[in-house]
PDB file of C-alpha atoms and ligand atoms in Angstrom:
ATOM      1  CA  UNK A   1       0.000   0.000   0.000  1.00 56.00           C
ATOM      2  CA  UNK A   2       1.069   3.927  -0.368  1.00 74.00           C
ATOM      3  CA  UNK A   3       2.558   5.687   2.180  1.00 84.00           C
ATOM      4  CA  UNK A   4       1.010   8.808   0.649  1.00 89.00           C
ATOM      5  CA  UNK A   5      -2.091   9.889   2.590  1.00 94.00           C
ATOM      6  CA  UNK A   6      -5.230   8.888   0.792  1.00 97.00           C
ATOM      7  CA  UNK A   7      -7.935  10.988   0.618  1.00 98.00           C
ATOM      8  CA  UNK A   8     -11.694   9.640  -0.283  1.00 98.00           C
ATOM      9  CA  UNK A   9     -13.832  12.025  -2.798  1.00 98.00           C
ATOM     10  CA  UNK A  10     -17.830  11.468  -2.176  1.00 98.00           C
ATOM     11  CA  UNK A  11     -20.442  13.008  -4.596  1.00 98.00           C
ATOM     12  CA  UNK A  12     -24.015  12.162  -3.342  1.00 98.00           C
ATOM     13  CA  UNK A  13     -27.376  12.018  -5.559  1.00 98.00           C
ATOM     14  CA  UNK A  14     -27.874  13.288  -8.452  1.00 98.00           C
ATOM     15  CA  UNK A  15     -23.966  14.012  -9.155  1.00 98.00           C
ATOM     16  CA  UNK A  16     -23.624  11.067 -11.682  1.00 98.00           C
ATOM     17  CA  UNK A  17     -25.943  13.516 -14.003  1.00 98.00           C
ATOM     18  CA  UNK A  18     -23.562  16.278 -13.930  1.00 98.00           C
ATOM     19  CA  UNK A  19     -22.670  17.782 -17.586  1.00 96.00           C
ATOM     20  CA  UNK A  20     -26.791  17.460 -17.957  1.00 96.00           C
ATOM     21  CA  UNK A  21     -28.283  18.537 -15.149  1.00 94.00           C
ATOM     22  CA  UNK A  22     -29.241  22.369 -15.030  1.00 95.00           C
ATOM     23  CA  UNK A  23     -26.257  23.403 -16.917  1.00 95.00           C
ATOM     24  CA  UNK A  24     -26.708  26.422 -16.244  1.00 95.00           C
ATOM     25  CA  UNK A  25     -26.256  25.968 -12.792  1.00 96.00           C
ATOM     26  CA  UNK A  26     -23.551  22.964 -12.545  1.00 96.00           C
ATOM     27  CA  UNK A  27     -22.173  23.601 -15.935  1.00 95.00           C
ATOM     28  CA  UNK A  28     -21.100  21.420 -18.365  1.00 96.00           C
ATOM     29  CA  UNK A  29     -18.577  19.810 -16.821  1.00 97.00           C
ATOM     30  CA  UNK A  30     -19.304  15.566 -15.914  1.00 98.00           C
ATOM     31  CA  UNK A  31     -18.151  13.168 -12.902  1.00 98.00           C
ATOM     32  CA  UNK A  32     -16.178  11.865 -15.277  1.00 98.00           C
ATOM     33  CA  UNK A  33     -14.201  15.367 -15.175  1.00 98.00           C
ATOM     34  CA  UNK A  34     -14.785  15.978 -11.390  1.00 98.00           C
ATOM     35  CA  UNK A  35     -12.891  12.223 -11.014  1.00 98.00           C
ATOM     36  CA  UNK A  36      -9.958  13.395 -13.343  1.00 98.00           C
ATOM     37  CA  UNK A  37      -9.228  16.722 -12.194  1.00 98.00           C
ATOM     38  CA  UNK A  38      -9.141  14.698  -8.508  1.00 98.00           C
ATOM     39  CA  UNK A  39      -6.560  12.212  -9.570  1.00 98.00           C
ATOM     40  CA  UNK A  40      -4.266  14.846 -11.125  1.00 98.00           C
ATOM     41  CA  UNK A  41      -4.433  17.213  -8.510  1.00 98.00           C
ATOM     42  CA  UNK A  42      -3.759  14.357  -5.771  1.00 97.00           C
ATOM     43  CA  UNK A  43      -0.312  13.340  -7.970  1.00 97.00           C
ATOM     44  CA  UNK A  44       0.686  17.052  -7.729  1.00 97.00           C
ATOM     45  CA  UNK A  45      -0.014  17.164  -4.749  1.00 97.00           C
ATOM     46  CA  UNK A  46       1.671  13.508  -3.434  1.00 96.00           C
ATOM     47  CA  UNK A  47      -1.621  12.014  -2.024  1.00 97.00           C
ATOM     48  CA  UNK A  48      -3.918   9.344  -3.353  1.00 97.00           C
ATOM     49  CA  UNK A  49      -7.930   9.695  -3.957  1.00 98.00           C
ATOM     50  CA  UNK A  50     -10.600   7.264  -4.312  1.00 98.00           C
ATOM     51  CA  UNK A  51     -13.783   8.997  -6.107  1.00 98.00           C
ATOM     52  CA  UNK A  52     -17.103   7.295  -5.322  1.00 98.00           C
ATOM     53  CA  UNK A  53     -20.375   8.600  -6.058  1.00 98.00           C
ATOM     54  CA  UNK A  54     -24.249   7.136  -5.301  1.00 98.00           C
ATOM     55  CA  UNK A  55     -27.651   8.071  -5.202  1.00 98.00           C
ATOM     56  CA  UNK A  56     -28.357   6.194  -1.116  1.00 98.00           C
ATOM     57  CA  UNK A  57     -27.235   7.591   1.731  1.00 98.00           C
ATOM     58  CA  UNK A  58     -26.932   4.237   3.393  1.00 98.00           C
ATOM     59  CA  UNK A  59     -24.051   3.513   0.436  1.00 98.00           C
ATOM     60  CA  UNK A  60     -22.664   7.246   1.744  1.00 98.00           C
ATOM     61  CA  UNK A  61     -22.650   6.465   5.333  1.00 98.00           C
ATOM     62  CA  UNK A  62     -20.941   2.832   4.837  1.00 98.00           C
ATOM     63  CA  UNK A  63     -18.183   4.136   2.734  1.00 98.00           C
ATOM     64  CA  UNK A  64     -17.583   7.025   5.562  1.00 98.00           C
ATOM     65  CA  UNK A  65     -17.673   4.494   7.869  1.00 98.00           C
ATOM     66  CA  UNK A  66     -15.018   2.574   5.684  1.00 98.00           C
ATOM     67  CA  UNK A  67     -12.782   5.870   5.732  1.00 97.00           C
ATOM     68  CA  UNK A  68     -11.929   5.444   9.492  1.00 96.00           C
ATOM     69  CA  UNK A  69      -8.551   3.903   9.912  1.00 91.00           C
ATOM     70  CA  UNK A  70      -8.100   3.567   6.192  1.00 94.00           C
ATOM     71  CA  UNK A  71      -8.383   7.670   4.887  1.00 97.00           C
ATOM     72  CA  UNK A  72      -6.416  10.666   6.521  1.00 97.00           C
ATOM     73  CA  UNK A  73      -9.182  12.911   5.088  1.00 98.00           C
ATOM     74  CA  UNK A  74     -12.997  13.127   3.150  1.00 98.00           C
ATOM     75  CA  UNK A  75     -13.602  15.797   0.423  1.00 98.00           C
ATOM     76  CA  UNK A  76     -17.762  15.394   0.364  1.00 98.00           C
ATOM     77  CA  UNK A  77     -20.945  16.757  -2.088  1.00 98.00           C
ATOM     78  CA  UNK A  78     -23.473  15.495  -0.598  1.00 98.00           C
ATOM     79  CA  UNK A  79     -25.667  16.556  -2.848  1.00 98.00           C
ATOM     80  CA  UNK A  80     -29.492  17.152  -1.652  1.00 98.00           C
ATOM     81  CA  UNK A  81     -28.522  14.863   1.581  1.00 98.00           C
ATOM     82  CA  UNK A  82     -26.279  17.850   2.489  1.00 98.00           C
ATOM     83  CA  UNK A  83     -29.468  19.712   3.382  1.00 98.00           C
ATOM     84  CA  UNK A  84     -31.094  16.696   5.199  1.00 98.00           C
ATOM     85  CA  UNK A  85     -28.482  13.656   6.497  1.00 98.00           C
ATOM     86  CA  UNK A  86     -28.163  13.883  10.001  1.00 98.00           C
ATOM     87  CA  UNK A  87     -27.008   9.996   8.936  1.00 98.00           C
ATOM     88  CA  UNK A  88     -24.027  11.788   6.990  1.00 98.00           C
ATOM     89  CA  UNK A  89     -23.388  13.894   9.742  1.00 98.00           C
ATOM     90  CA  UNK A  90     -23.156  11.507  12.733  1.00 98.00           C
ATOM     91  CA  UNK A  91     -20.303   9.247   9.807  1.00 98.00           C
ATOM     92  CA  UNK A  92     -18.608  11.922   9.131  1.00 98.00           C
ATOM     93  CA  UNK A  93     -18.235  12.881  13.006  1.00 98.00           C
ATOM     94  CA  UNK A  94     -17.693   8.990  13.886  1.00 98.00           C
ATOM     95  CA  UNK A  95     -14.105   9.202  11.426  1.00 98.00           C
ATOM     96  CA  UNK A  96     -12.836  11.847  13.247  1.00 97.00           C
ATOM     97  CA  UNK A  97     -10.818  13.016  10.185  1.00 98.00           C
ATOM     98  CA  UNK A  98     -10.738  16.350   8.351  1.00 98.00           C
ATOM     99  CA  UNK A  99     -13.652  17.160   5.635  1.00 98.00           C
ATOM    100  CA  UNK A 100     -14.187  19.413   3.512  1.00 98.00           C
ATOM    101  CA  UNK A 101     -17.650  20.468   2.013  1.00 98.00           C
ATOM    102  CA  UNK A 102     -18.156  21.456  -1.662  1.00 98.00           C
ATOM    103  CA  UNK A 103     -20.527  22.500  -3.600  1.00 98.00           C
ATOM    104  CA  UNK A 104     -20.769  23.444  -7.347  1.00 98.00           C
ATOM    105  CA  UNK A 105     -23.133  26.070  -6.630  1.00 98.00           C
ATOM    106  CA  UNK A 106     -23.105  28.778  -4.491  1.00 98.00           C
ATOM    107  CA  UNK A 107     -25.974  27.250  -2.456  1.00 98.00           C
ATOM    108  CA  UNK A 108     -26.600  30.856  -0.892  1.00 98.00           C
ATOM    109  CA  UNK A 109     -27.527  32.455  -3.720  1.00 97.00           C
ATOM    110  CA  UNK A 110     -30.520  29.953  -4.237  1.00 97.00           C
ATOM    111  CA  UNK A 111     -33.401  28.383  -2.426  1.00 98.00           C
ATOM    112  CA  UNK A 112     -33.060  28.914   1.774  1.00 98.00           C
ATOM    113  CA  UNK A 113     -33.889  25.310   1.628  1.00 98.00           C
ATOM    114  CA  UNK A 114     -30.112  24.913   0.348  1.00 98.00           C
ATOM    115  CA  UNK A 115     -29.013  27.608   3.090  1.00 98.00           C
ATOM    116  CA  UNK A 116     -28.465  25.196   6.126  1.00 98.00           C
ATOM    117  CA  UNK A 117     -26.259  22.314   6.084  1.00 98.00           C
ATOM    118  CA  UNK A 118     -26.104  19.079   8.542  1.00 98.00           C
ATOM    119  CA  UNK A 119     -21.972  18.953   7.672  1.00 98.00           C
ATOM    120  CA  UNK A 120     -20.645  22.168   7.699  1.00 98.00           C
ATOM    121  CA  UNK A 121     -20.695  22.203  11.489  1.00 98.00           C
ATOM    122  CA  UNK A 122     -18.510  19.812  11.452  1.00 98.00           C
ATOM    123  CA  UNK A 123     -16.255  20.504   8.700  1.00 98.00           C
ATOM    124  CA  UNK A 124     -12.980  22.289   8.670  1.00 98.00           C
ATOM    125  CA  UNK A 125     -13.969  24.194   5.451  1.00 98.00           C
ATOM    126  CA  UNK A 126     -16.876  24.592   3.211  1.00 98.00           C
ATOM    127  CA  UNK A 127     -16.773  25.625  -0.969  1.00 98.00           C
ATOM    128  CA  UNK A 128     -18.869  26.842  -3.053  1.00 98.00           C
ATOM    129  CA  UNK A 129     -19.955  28.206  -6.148  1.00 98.00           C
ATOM    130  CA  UNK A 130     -16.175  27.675  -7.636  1.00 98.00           C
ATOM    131  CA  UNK A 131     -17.569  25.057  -9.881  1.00 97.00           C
ATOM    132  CA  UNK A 132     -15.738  21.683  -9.737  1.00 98.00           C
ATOM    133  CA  UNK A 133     -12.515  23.823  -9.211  1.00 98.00           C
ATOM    134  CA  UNK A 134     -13.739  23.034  -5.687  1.00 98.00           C
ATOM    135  CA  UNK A 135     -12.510  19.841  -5.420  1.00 98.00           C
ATOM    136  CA  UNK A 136      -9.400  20.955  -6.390  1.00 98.00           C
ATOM    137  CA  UNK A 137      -9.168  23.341  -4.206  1.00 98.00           C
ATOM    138  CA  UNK A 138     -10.383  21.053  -1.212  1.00 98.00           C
ATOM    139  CA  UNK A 139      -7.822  18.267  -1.748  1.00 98.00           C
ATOM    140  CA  UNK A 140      -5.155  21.142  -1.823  1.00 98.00           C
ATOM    141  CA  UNK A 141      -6.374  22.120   1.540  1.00 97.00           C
ATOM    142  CA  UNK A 142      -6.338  18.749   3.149  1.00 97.00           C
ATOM    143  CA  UNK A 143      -2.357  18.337   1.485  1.00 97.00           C
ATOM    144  CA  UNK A 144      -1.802  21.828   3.473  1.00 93.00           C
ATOM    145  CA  UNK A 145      -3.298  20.494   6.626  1.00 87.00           C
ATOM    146  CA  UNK A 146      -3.637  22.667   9.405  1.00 65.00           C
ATOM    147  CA  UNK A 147      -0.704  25.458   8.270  1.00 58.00           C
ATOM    148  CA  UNK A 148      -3.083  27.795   7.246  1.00 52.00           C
ATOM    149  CA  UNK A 149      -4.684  28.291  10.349  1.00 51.00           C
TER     150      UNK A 149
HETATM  151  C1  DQA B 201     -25.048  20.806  -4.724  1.00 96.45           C
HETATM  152  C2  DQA B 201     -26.084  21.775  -4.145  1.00 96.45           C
HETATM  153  C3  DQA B 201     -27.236  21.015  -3.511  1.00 96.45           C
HETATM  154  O1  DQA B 201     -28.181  21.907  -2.965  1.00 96.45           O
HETATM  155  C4  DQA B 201     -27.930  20.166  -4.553  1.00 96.45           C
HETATM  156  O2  DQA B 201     -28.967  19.414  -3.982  1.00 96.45           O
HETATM  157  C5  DQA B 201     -26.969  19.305  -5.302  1.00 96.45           C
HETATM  158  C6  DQA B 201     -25.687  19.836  -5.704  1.00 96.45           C
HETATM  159  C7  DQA B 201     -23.923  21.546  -5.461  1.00 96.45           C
HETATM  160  O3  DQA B 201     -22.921  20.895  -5.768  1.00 96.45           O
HETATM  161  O4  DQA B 201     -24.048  22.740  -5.782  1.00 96.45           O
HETATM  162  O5  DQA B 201     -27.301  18.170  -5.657  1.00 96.45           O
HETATM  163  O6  DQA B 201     -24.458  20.085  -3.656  1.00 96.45           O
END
């Protein structure tokens, strides 16, 4: 196994539609891209990802579960369950390891349904409306670790 620290990617419902989906509010861009820009940016930046996506949030909350002891971090769009998974939340709190939210929109510019979030209590930073760059720029926060603090 690699001694680089390995970082899991989770996109929630709905994200295997990217690229057709509202286009004009997730772009054009697919999951196929969202998975490629991850795996470059983790060789830049010497760490490994794994990039799974589904439409249950049991599925979500197993492979969070399967992060602890085996991932030093979760990058997470959660999609819809963002606004609803108190499931997602207690997983996520259970690993005890970094996250980082993203979203492709900015989720405050639209519905106030969108507005609250059961993970970004408990996550050490939250992006949005940067487009998929946001995954980018989450795994290159997790490589920085705490030094910007
Ligand atoms: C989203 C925003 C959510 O409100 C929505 O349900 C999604 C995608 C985003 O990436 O902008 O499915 O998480």
């Amino acid at each position: 196994m690699s001694d680089k620290p390995h970082i899991l990617v989770l996109n929630g419902p709905n994200l295997n539609t990217l690229g057709v989906r509202e286009p004009e509010i997730y772009g054009h861009k697919t999951l196929a891209d969202v998975e490629a820009l991850c795996g470059q940016m983790a060789s830049q930046l010497g760490l490994t990802v794994t990039c799974r996506q589904s439409n249950h949030e049991g599925e979500l909350v197993t492979w969070i579960q399967e992060a602890y002891g085996s991932a030093s971090g979760i990058v997470i769009n959660a999609g819809a369950y963002t606004h609803t998974s108190i499931a997602i939340h207690d997983a996520l709190k259970m690993t005890g390891l970094p996250v980082i939210e993203v979203h492709i929109s900015n989720v405050f510019a639209r519905e106030t349904f969108r507005h609250h979030s059961y993970i970004s209590p408990i996550a050490r930073s939250v992006i949005c409306g940067c487009g998929i760059d946001g995954y980018g720029l989450a795994l290159r926060t997790l490589a920085k670790g705490k030094e910007h603090e």
